[in-house]
């Protein structure tokens, strides 16, 4: 999924950056073992070579993920390890680990071994634009005029993002048909950032940059002030590497998070007019706002304004910013920035047109049609994707700690987005053996009815606590709040409490799979609960079975003969 993102200039705020945050490379870049890369390329077999030039040789490789799923990758092996080449190697990693755009090649990680320097990228099935223009593969059809235009447009999107979409302008410095790669869908991706440079802050007045090494100057005019970022992110576990972290890199929040002026947020909400409120709790109010850029383009945003500035609430405020500014996933809400004012603490997010899952289940807006069964399944699958990413897709496991229908938001296309990371915690490194995390007695967070029993009993927190909460949500999707209480669901069959809007709409074969995974999520023993990866697979299977049944059955209602009591 491509996420539309409007970026704004970031003003550094000392009060929010006094805390020691990790460096960008430490948090965002994954280090591969040399043995794994050798295995994936058959010890760098010449038959695996798909390109060469510039910094090194490019191999096609295949890496196993979780011992099951294979991922095809491109591995660039550095030919020499001179001081200049090492500088270019580090430069590309530092830049690409921070850049996220569908028209830029995705950096998956690197290997900084004493004898080998390798960079790992997503694999581009259709090679480079140069290959297609000069028809190196005679089996491939020549590009049509419309295909060429679309490729140029994609490359222009990528270059526009480099010039205007990050905190500082990026000069690519080597745009040629060799650097424009094409994926399996013929989407253009800019590549090769080894000689790229950071220019001035985007919000500042652009100035030429003098490059001394070759004695020439590069002047790139910033022709547009509109920042548009489409984020595509494949998460992998990350690991710290000392040799690359000795250099003083900027902190994650400094590089990735934007600070808004309070006056701009007041203006965008008509001075926090109550009519602009789209959600609230005892701790905050959420306003719908409209931020104007260059006096022309408007972007609708959600602005969460804290009610209290207590020490605990400020800690939660900072915690959400630190986590969300690093997370990139189509099923996690996008943080656009924040305002850290002495009197106001505000976070700004992409706007979710369709509210939260809770509103749809309980129809707070009676004008809305009830969610169909397949819509509910798709929402659950999206939430499972997001939660799976939190548990396995970053350097360290993220425990959400408050999975409820209120925290599952829906955008204009009904795509699920997990929200509200105030209570979230970082767990162990994903690659390490998972260990339970003990939280203090006053550290209890969550919503009654959704909290796993082991937290209530002994304050033990693992990713399986989120799995339990998600199981309660799955049950609520079919029964609303009728069986949220443990005692009720131990006495009353689920089938007797199904939402009337779903009666006759659920295929029996789909129901068996859905209820099996729901029951397993709600197991008392956390070790018996499935991982979120398995949950998403089973939910996808349930949806597939429902769609197959609907193709066969076009008129009759379904009958569920089972009686499921959850122990």
Coordinates of C-alpha atoms in Angstrom, one line a residue:
X1 CA 0.0 0.0 0.0
X2 CA 1.2 3.5 -0.8
X3 CA 0.5 6.0 2.0
X4 CA 0.0 9.7 1.1
X5 CA 2.2 11.8 3.3
X6 CA 2.4 15.6 3.5
X7 CA 5.8 16.6 5.1
X8 CA 6.5 19.8 6.9
X9 CA 9.7 21.5 8.0
X10 CA 11.0 20.3 11.3
X11 CA 12.1 22.7 14.1
X12 CA 14.5 21.2 16.6
X13 CA 13.1 21.3 20.1
X14 CA 15.7 20.9 22.8
X15 CA 13.2 19.9 25.5
X16 CA 12.1 16.9 23.6
X17 CA 15.6 15.8 22.5
X18 CA 17.4 15.7 25.8
X19 CA 16.7 12.0 26.1
X20 CA 19.4 9.8 24.6
X21 CA 17.8 8.4 21.4
X22 CA 19.4 5.7 19.3
X23 CA 21.0 6.6 16.0
X24 CA 19.2 6.2 12.7
X25 CA 21.3 3.3 11.4
X26 CA 21.0 1.5 14.7
X27 CA 17.3 1.6 14.6
X28 CA 16.4 1.3 10.9
X29 CA 19.1 -0.9 9.3
X30 CA 19.4 -4.6 9.5
X31 CA 22.8 -6.4 9.4
X32 CA 23.1 -9.7 7.7
X33 CA 25.6 -12.4 8.4
X34 CA 28.2 -13.1 5.7
X35 CA 27.5 -16.8 5.9
X36 CA 23.8 -16.2 5.1
X37 CA 24.6 -14.1 2.1
X38 CA 27.1 -16.7 0.8
X39 CA 24.5 -19.4 1.2
X40 CA 21.9 -17.3 -0.6
X41 CA 24.1 -16.8 -3.6
X42 CA 25.7 -20.3 -3.7
X43 CA 29.0 -18.8 -2.4
X44 CA 28.7 -15.8 -4.8
X45 CA 28.5 -18.1 -7.8
X46 CA 29.1 -16.3 -11.1
X47 CA 25.9 -17.8 -12.5
X48 CA 24.0 -15.6 -9.9
X49 CA 25.5 -12.4 -11.2
X50 CA 22.8 -10.0 -12.7
X51 CA 24.8 -6.8 -13.0
X52 CA 28.1 -5.1 -12.4
X53 CA 29.8 -1.7 -12.4
X54 CA 30.2 1.3 -10.2
X55 CA 30.8 0.1 -6.7
X56 CA 30.7 -3.7 -7.3
X57 CA 29.0 -6.8 -8.6
X58 CA 25.3 -7.5 -8.1
X59 CA 24.1 -11.1 -7.3
X60 CA 20.6 -12.5 -7.2
X61 CA 20.0 -14.3 -3.9
X62 CA 17.3 -16.1 -2.0
X63 CA 16.9 -15.7 1.7
X64 CA 14.6 -17.8 3.9
X65 CA 12.4 -15.8 6.4
X66 CA 11.1 -17.6 9.5
X67 CA 12.4 -20.9 8.0
X68 CA 9.4 -20.9 5.5
X69 CA 9.0 -18.0 3.2
X70 CA 11.7 -17.3 0.6
X71 CA 12.5 -13.8 -0.4
X72 CA 14.4 -13.0 -3.6
X73 CA 17.0 -10.2 -3.0
X74 CA 19.7 -8.4 -4.8
X75 CA 23.2 -8.4 -3.2
X76 CA 25.8 -5.8 -4.2
X77 CA 29.3 -7.0 -3.3
X78 CA 31.9 -4.3 -3.0
X79 CA 34.9 -5.1 -5.2
X80 CA 37.5 -3.1 -3.3
X81 CA 37.8 -1.8 0.2
X82 CA 39.7 1.4 -0.3
X83 CA 39.0 4.4 1.9
X84 CA 36.9 6.0 -0.9
X85 CA 34.8 2.9 -1.6
X86 CA 34.2 2.4 2.1
X87 CA 33.0 6.0 2.4
X88 CA 30.6 5.4 -0.5
X89 CA 29.4 2.1 1.0
X90 CA 28.6 3.9 4.3
X91 CA 27.1 6.9 2.6
X92 CA 24.5 4.7 0.7
X93 CA 23.5 2.9 3.8
X94 CA 23.1 6.0 5.9
X95 CA 20.9 7.6 3.2
X96 CA 18.8 4.7 2.1
X97 CA 17.9 3.5 5.6
X98 CA 16.1 6.8 6.1
X99 CA 14.4 7.1 2.7
X100 CA 10.9 5.5 2.1
X101 CA 9.2 5.9 -1.2
X102 CA 7.7 3.5 -3.8
X103 CA 10.0 5.0 -6.5
X104 CA 13.2 4.4 -4.5
X105 CA 14.8 1.0 -4.2
X106 CA 14.3 -0.5 -0.8
X107 CA 17.4 -1.2 1.3
X108 CA 16.9 -4.4 3.3
X109 CA 20.3 -4.3 5.1
X110 CA 24.0 -4.7 4.8
X111 CA 27.0 -6.9 5.8
X112 CA 30.0 -5.1 7.2
X113 CA 32.5 -8.0 7.5
X114 CA 36.2 -7.4 7.8
X115 CA 36.7 -9.2 4.5
X116 CA 33.5 -8.3 2.8
X117 CA 31.2 -5.3 2.3
X118 CA 27.7 -6.1 0.9
X119 CA 24.5 -4.2 0.5
X120 CA 21.2 -6.0 0.3
X121 CA 18.2 -4.6 -1.7
X122 CA 14.7 -5.7 -2.9
X123 CA 15.1 -7.6 -6.1
X124 CA 14.1 -5.8 -9.4
X125 CA 12.7 -8.4 -11.7
X126 CA 12.8 -6.3 -14.9
X127 CA 16.3 -4.9 -14.5
X128 CA 17.2 -1.4 -15.5
X129 CA 15.7 1.1 -17.9
X130 CA 19.0 0.9 -19.9
X131 CA 18.6 -2.8 -20.5
X132 CA 15.0 -2.4 -21.8
X133 CA 15.9 0.6 -24.0
X134 CA 18.7 -1.3 -25.7
X135 CA 16.9 -4.7 -25.6
X136 CA 19.7 -6.7 -24.0
X137 CA 17.2 -9.5 -23.6
X138 CA 15.8 -10.2 -27.1
X139 CA 12.9 -12.2 -25.6
X140 CA 11.5 -9.0 -24.1
X141 CA 9.2 -6.8 -26.1
X142 CA 10.3 -3.3 -26.7
X143 CA 8.8 -0.7 -24.4
X144 CA 5.8 1.0 -25.7
X145 CA 5.5 4.8 -25.7
X146 CA 3.0 4.8 -22.8
X147 CA 5.3 2.4 -20.8
X148 CA 8.2 4.8 -21.3
X149 CA 6.1 7.7 -20.1
X150 CA 5.0 5.9 -17.0
X151 CA 8.6 4.9 -16.2
X152 CA 9.7 8.6 -16.6
X153 CA 6.8 9.7 -14.3
X154 CA 7.8 7.2 -11.7
X155 CA 11.5 8.3 -11.8
X156 CA 10.3 11.9 -11.5
X157 CA 8.2 11.1 -8.4
X158 CA 11.3 9.5 -6.9
X159 CA 13.6 12.5 -7.7
X160 CA 10.9 15.0 -6.5
X161 CA 10.8 13.1 -3.2
X162 CA 14.6 13.3 -2.9
X163 CA 14.5 17.1 -3.5
X164 CA 11.5 18.0 -1.4
X165 CA 10.2 15.0 0.7
X166 CA 12.8 14.7 3.4
X167 CA 14.1 17.0 6.1
X168 CA 17.1 17.9 3.9
X169 CA 17.4 18.0 0.1
X170 CA 19.1 14.9 -1.4
X171 CA 21.2 15.3 -4.5
X172 CA 21.4 12.0 -6.3
X173 CA 24.3 13.1 -8.5
X174 CA 24.1 10.2 -11.0
X175 CA 20.7 9.9 -12.7
X176 CA 21.1 7.6 -15.7
X177 CA 19.0 4.8 -17.3
X178 CA 21.3 2.4 -15.4
X179 CA 20.1 3.8 -12.1
X180 CA 16.4 3.5 -12.9
X181 CA 15.3 0.0 -12.0
X182 CA 12.0 -1.7 -12.7
X183 CA 10.2 -4.2 -10.5
X184 CA 7.9 -7.0 -11.5
X185 CA 5.0 -4.5 -12.1
X186 CA 7.3 -2.1 -14.1
X187 CA 7.3 0.4 -11.3
X188 CA 10.4 2.7 -11.6
X189 CA 12.8 2.7 -8.7
X190 CA 15.8 5.1 -8.4
X191 CA 18.9 3.3 -7.1
X192 CA 22.7 3.7 -6.4
X193 CA 23.1 6.4 -3.7
X194 CA 26.8 5.9 -3.1
X195 CA 27.8 9.3 -4.3
X196 CA 24.6 11.1 -3.3
X197 CA 24.8 14.1 -1.0
X198 CA 22.7 15.9 1.5
X199 CA 22.0 19.5 0.7
X200 CA 20.3 22.3 2.8
X201 CA 17.3 21.8 5.0
X202 CA 14.3 21.7 2.7
X203 CA 12.5 24.6 4.4
X204 CA 15.6 26.9 4.1
X205 CA 16.4 28.9 1.0
X206 CA 18.1 26.6 -1.5
X207 CA 21.8 27.2 -2.2
X208 CA 24.3 25.7 -4.6
X209 CA 26.5 23.0 -3.2
X210 CA 30.2 23.1 -4.2
X211 CA 31.8 19.6 -4.8
X212 CA 35.5 19.9 -4.4
X213 CA 36.7 16.4 -5.4
X214 CA 36.0 16.7 -9.1
X215 CA 36.1 20.5 -9.3
X216 CA 32.6 21.0 -10.5
X217 CA 29.4 22.4 -9.1
X218 CA 25.9 21.0 -8.9
X219 CA 23.0 23.3 -8.5
X220 CA 19.5 21.7 -8.3
X221 CA 16.6 24.1 -8.0
X222 CA 13.8 23.2 -5.7
X223 CA 10.9 23.6 -8.1
X224 CA 8.2 22.5 -5.8
X225 CA 7.5 23.1 -2.1
X226 CA 4.8 20.4 -1.9
X227 CA 6.1 17.3 -0.1
X228 CA 4.4 14.1 -1.0
X229 CA 5.7 10.8 0.4
X230 CA 4.3 7.4 -0.5
X231 CA 5.7 5.0 2.0
X232 CA 6.5 1.4 1.2
X233 CA 8.3 -0.6 3.9
X234 CA 9.3 -4.2 4.3
X235 CA 10.3 -4.7 8.0
X236 CA 13.1 -6.9 9.0
X237 CA 14.7 -7.4 12.4
X238 CA 17.7 -5.0 12.9
X239 CA 20.9 -5.5 14.8
X240 CA 23.5 -3.0 16.1
X241 CA 26.9 -3.0 14.4
X242 CA 29.7 -1.2 16.1
X243 CA 31.9 -0.3 13.1
X244 CA 29.1 1.7 11.5
X245 CA 27.8 3.3 14.7
X246 CA 31.0 5.0 15.8
X247 CA 30.3 7.9 13.5
X248 CA 28.0 10.6 15.0
X249 CA 24.7 10.1 13.2
X250 CA 21.6 12.2 14.0
X251 CA 19.0 10.8 16.4
X252 CA 15.9 9.1 15.0
X253 CA 13.6 11.9 16.2
X254 CA 15.8 14.6 14.8
X255 CA 15.8 13.0 11.4
X256 CA 12.3 11.4 11.1
X257 CA 9.9 13.6 13.0
X258 CA 8.5 17.1 12.2
X259 CA 7.6 19.7 14.8
X260 CA 4.6 22.0 14.1
X261 CA 4.1 25.5 15.4
X262 CA 1.2 25.8 17.8
X263 CA -0.2 28.8 15.9
X264 CA -0.4 26.7 12.7
X265 CA -2.4 24.0 14.6
X266 CA -4.7 26.5 16.2
X267 CA -5.4 28.0 12.7
X268 CA -6.0 24.5 11.2
X269 CA -8.7 23.7 13.8
X270 CA -10.3 27.2 14.1
X271 CA -8.6 27.7 17.4
X272 CA -9.5 24.2 18.6
X273 CA -13.2 24.7 17.9
X274 CA -15.4 22.0 19.5
X275 CA -17.1 21.5 16.2
X276 CA -13.8 20.1 14.8
X277 CA -13.7 17.3 17.5
X278 CA -13.9 13.9 15.9
X279 CA -13.0 11.8 19.0
X280 CA -12.2 12.2 22.7
X281 CA -11.3 10.5 25.9
X282 CA -10.7 11.6 29.4
X283 CA -7.0 12.3 28.5
X284 CA -7.3 13.9 25.1
X285 CA -9.4 15.3 22.3
X286 CA -8.9 14.6 18.6
X287 CA -9.6 17.4 16.1
X288 CA -10.0 17.3 12.4
X289 CA -7.7 19.9 10.9
X290 CA -6.8 21.3 7.5
X291 CA -3.2 22.4 7.0
X292 CA -2.5 24.7 4.1
X293 CA 0.9 24.5 2.3
X294 CA 2.1 27.4 0.2
X295 CA -1.4 28.9 0.4
X296 CA -2.6 26.4 -2.1
X297 CA -2.7 22.7 -1.2
X298 CA -4.7 21.6 1.8
X299 CA -4.1 18.4 3.7
X300 CA -6.7 17.0 6.2
X301 CA -5.1 15.8 9.4
X302 CA -6.0 14.4 12.8
X303 CA -4.7 16.5 15.7
X304 CA -4.6 14.9 19.2
X305 CA -4.4 17.4 22.0
X306 CA -3.6 16.3 25.5
X307 CA -5.8 17.5 28.3
X308 CA -3.2 17.3 31.1
X309 CA 0.6 18.0 31.2
X310 CA 1.3 15.6 34.1
X311 CA 4.7 13.9 34.2
X312 CA 3.0 10.6 33.3
X313 CA 1.1 12.0 30.4
X314 CA 4.2 13.8 29.0
X315 CA 6.0 10.5 29.2
X316 CA 3.3 8.7 27.2
X317 CA 3.3 11.6 24.7
X318 CA 7.1 11.3 24.1
X319 CA 6.8 7.5 24.0
X320 CA 4.3 7.5 21.2
X321 CA 6.4 10.0 19.2
X322 CA 9.6 8.0 19.6
X323 CA 8.0 4.8 18.5
X324 CA 5.8 6.0 15.7
X325 CA 8.4 8.1 14.0
X326 CA 10.4 4.9 13.4
X327 CA 7.5 2.6 12.3
X328 CA 6.6 2.3 8.6
X329 CA 3.8 -0.1 7.7
X330 CA 0.6 0.3 5.7
X331 CA -1.4 -1.0 8.7
X332 CA 0.1 1.3 11.3
X333 CA -1.2 4.9 11.4
X334 CA 1.3 7.5 10.1
X335 CA 2.6 10.1 12.5
X336 CA 3.1 13.4 10.6
X337 CA 4.6 15.3 13.5
X338 CA 4.1 16.9 16.9
X339 CA 4.0 20.2 18.8
X340 CA 5.9 20.3 22.1
X341 CA 4.9 23.6 23.6
X342 CA 5.2 24.5 27.3
X343 CA 1.4 24.8 27.5
X344 CA 0.4 22.3 24.8
X345 CA 1.4 18.7 23.9
X346 CA -0.1 17.7 20.5
X347 CA 0.5 14.9 18.0
X348 CA -0.5 15.1 14.3
X349 CA -1.5 12.1 12.2
X350 CA -2.9 11.2 8.8
X351 CA -6.7 11.6 8.9
X352 CA -8.8 8.5 9.0
X353 CA -12.0 9.1 7.0
X354 CA -13.9 6.1 8.3
X355 CA -13.2 6.4 12.0
X356 CA -12.5 3.4 14.2
X357 CA -13.8 -0.2 14.1
X358 CA -15.8 0.4 17.3
X359 CA -17.9 3.1 15.6
X360 CA -18.8 0.7 12.8
X361 CA -19.6 -2.3 15.0
X362 CA -21.8 -0.2 17.3
X363 CA -23.0 2.1 14.5
X364 CA -22.4 5.4 16.3
X365 CA -23.3 6.9 12.9
X366 CA -26.7 5.4 11.9
X367 CA -26.3 6.6 8.3
X368 CA -23.5 4.0 7.8
X369 CA -24.4 0.6 6.6
X370 CA -23.4 -2.3 8.9
X371 CA -20.1 -3.9 8.0
X372 CA -20.5 -7.1 5.9
X373 CA -18.9 -10.3 7.1
X374 CA -16.1 -10.1 4.4
X375 CA -15.4 -6.5 5.3
X376 CA -15.0 -7.5 8.9
X377 CA -12.6 -10.3 7.9
X378 CA -10.5 -7.9 5.8
X379 CA -10.3 -5.4 8.7
X380 CA -9.1 -8.2 11.0
X381 CA -6.5 -9.3 8.5
X382 CA -5.2 -5.8 8.2
X383 CA -5.0 -5.4 12.0
X384 CA -3.2 -8.8 12.1
X385 CA -0.7 -7.6 9.5
X386 CA 0.0 -4.5 11.6
X387 CA 0.4 -6.4 14.9
X388 CA 2.6 -9.0 13.2
X389 CA 4.9 -6.2 12.0
X390 CA 5.1 -4.7 15.5
X391 CA 6.1 -8.1 16.9
X392 CA 8.6 -9.2 14.2
X393 CA 9.2 -6.4 11.7
X394 CA 11.5 -4.0 13.6
X395 CA 14.8 -4.3 15.4
X396 CA 13.0 -4.9 18.7
X397 CA 9.6 -6.4 19.4
X398 CA 7.0 -3.8 20.1
X399 CA 4.2 -4.6 22.6
X400 CA 1.2 -2.5 21.7
X401 CA -0.6 -3.2 25.1
X402 CA -4.0 -1.8 24.2
X403 CA -5.5 -3.6 21.2
X404 CA -9.2 -2.7 21.1
X405 CA -11.7 -1.7 18.4
X406 CA -11.1 1.9 19.4
X407 CA -7.4 1.6 18.3
X408 CA -8.2 0.0 14.9
X409 CA -8.8 2.9 12.5
X410 CA -10.0 2.8 8.9
X411 CA -8.9 5.1 6.1
X412 CA -10.9 6.3 3.1
X413 CA -10.4 2.9 1.4
X414 CA -11.3 0.9 4.6
X415 CA -7.7 -0.1 5.1
X416 CA -6.9 -0.9 8.7
X417 CA -4.4 1.2 10.7
X418 CA -3.3 0.4 14.3
X419 CA -3.2 3.5 16.4
X420 CA -2.5 4.8 19.9
X421 CA 1.1 3.8 21.0
X422 CA 1.1 5.8 24.3
X423 CA 1.4 2.6 26.4
X424 CA 3.5 0.6 24.0
X425 CA 6.8 -0.8 25.1
X426 CA 9.9 -2.1 23.3
X427 CA 10.7 -5.7 24.1
X428 CA 13.8 -7.8 23.3
X429 CA 15.6 -7.8 20.0
X430 CA 13.5 -9.8 17.5
X431 CA 16.4 -12.1 16.5
X432 CA 17.1 -13.0 20.2
X433 CA 15.3 -15.6 22.2
X434 CA 12.1 -13.9 23.5
X435 CA 11.9 -13.3 27.2
X436 CA 8.9 -12.2 29.2
X437 CA 9.0 -8.5 30.3
X438 CA 8.0 -7.8 33.9
X439 CA 6.2 -4.5 34.4
X440 CA 5.8 -2.8 37.8
X441 CA 2.6 -2.8 39.7
X442 CA 1.9 0.8 38.8
X443 CA 2.8 0.1 35.1
X444 CA -0.5 -1.6 34.3
X445 CA -1.9 -0.3 31.1
X446 CA -4.7 -1.4 28.9
X447 CA -8.5 -1.6 28.7
X448 CA -10.6 -3.8 30.9
X449 CA -11.9 -6.9 29.1
X450 CA -9.0 -7.0 26.7
X451 CA -6.0 -7.4 29.1
X452 CA -4.4 -10.9 29.1
X453 CA -4.8 -12.8 32.4
X454 CA -1.0 -13.1 33.0
X455 CA -0.7 -9.3 33.2
X456 CA -3.4 -9.1 35.8
X457 CA -1.9 -12.0 37.8
X458 CA 1.9 -11.4 37.8
X459 CA 2.6 -8.4 35.6
X460 CA 4.3 -10.5 32.9
X461 CA 4.3 -9.0 29.4
X462 CA 5.0 -10.7 26.1
X463 CA 3.8 -10.4 22.6
X464 CA 1.2 -13.1 23.4
X465 CA -0.6 -10.5 25.6
X466 CA -1.3 -8.6 22.4
X467 CA -2.5 -11.9 20.8
X468 CA -5.0 -12.3 23.6
X469 CA -6.3 -8.8 23.2
X470 CA -6.7 -9.4 19.5
X471 CA -8.6 -12.6 20.2
X472 CA -11.1 -10.5 22.2
X473 CA -11.4 -8.2 19.2
X474 CA -12.1 -11.1 16.9
X475 CA -14.9 -12.3 19.2
X476 CA -16.3 -8.7 19.3
X477 CA -16.3 -8.5 15.5
X478 CA -18.9 -11.3 15.4
X479 CA -20.7 -10.8 18.8
X480 CA -20.1 -7.2 19.6
X481 CA -19.7 -6.9 23.4
X482 CA -22.0 -9.8 24.3
X483 CA -19.2 -12.2 25.2
X484 CA -16.4 -9.9 26.2
X485 CA -16.7 -11.0 29.8
X486 CA -14.8 -14.3 30.4
X487 CA -17.6 -15.8 32.5
X488 CA -20.2 -15.2 29.8
X489 CA -18.2 -16.8 27.0
X490 CA -17.6 -19.9 29.2
X491 CA -21.3 -20.4 29.5
X492 CA -22.9 -19.2 26.3
X493 CA -22.3 -20.6 22.7
X494 CA -20.9 -18.0 20.4
X495 CA -23.3 -19.0 17.6
X496 CA -26.2 -17.9 19.9
X497 CA -24.8 -14.4 20.2
X498 CA -23.8 -13.5 16.7
X499 CA -24.6 -10.0 15.5
X500 CA -28.0 -10.1 13.8
X501 CA -26.5 -8.3 10.8
X502 CA -24.4 -11.4 10.2
X503 CA -27.0 -14.1 10.6
X504 CA -27.0 -16.4 7.5
X505 CA -24.0 -14.6 6.0
X506 CA -21.1 -16.7 7.4
X507 CA -20.2 -19.9 5.5
X508 CA -19.7 -22.9 7.9
X509 CA -16.2 -23.8 6.5
X510 CA -15.1 -20.2 7.1
X511 CA -16.6 -20.2 10.5
X512 CA -14.7 -23.3 11.6
X513 CA -11.4 -21.7 10.7
X514 CA -12.3 -18.3 12.2
X515 CA -13.5 -19.7 15.5
X516 CA -10.5 -22.0 15.8
X517 CA -8.0 -19.2 15.6
X518 CA -10.1 -17.0 17.9
X519 CA -10.3 -19.7 20.5
X520 CA -6.5 -20.3 20.3
X521 CA -5.8 -16.5 20.7
X522 CA -7.9 -16.6 23.9
X523 CA -6.0 -19.5 25.6
X524 CA -5.3 -18.9 29.2
X525 CA -1.7 -20.2 28.8
X526 CA 0.2 -17.7 26.7
X527 CA 2.4 -20.4 25.3
X528 CA -0.6 -22.1 23.7
X529 CA -1.6 -18.9 21.8
X530 CA -0.5 -18.6 18.2
X531 CA 2.0 -16.0 16.9
X532 CA 0.5 -13.2 14.9
X533 CA 2.0 -14.6 11.7
X534 CA -0.1 -17.7 12.1
X535 CA -3.2 -15.6 13.0
X536 CA -3.0 -13.6 9.8
X537 CA -2.5 -16.8 7.7
X538 CA -5.6 -18.4 9.3
X539 CA -7.7 -15.3 8.8
X540 CA -6.7 -15.1 5.1
X541 CA -7.7 -18.8 4.8
X542 CA -11.1 -18.0 6.4
X543 CA -11.7 -15.1 3.9
X544 CA -10.7 -17.4 1.0
X545 CA -13.1 -20.1 2.1
X546 CA -15.9 -17.5 2.5
X547 CA -15.3 -16.1 -1.0
X548 CA -15.3 -19.6 -2.5
X549 CA -18.5 -20.5 -0.7
X550 CA -20.1 -17.3 -1.9
X551 CA -19.3 -18.1 -5.5
X552 CA -21.1 -21.4 -5.2
X553 CA -24.0 -20.1 -3.1
X554 CA -25.6 -17.0 -4.7
X555 CA -29.0 -17.0 -3.0
X556 CA -29.4 -19.1 0.1
X557 CA -28.5 -18.1 3.7
X558 CA -25.8 -20.2 5.5
X559 CA -26.6 -22.3 8.6
X560 CA -24.2 -22.8 11.4
X561 CA -24.8 -26.0 13.2
X562 CA -21.9 -25.9 15.6
X563 CA -22.2 -24.7 19.2
X564 CA -18.9 -23.2 20.3
X565 CA -18.3 -22.5 24.0
X566 CA -15.0 -20.8 24.8
X567 CA -13.3 -22.2 27.9

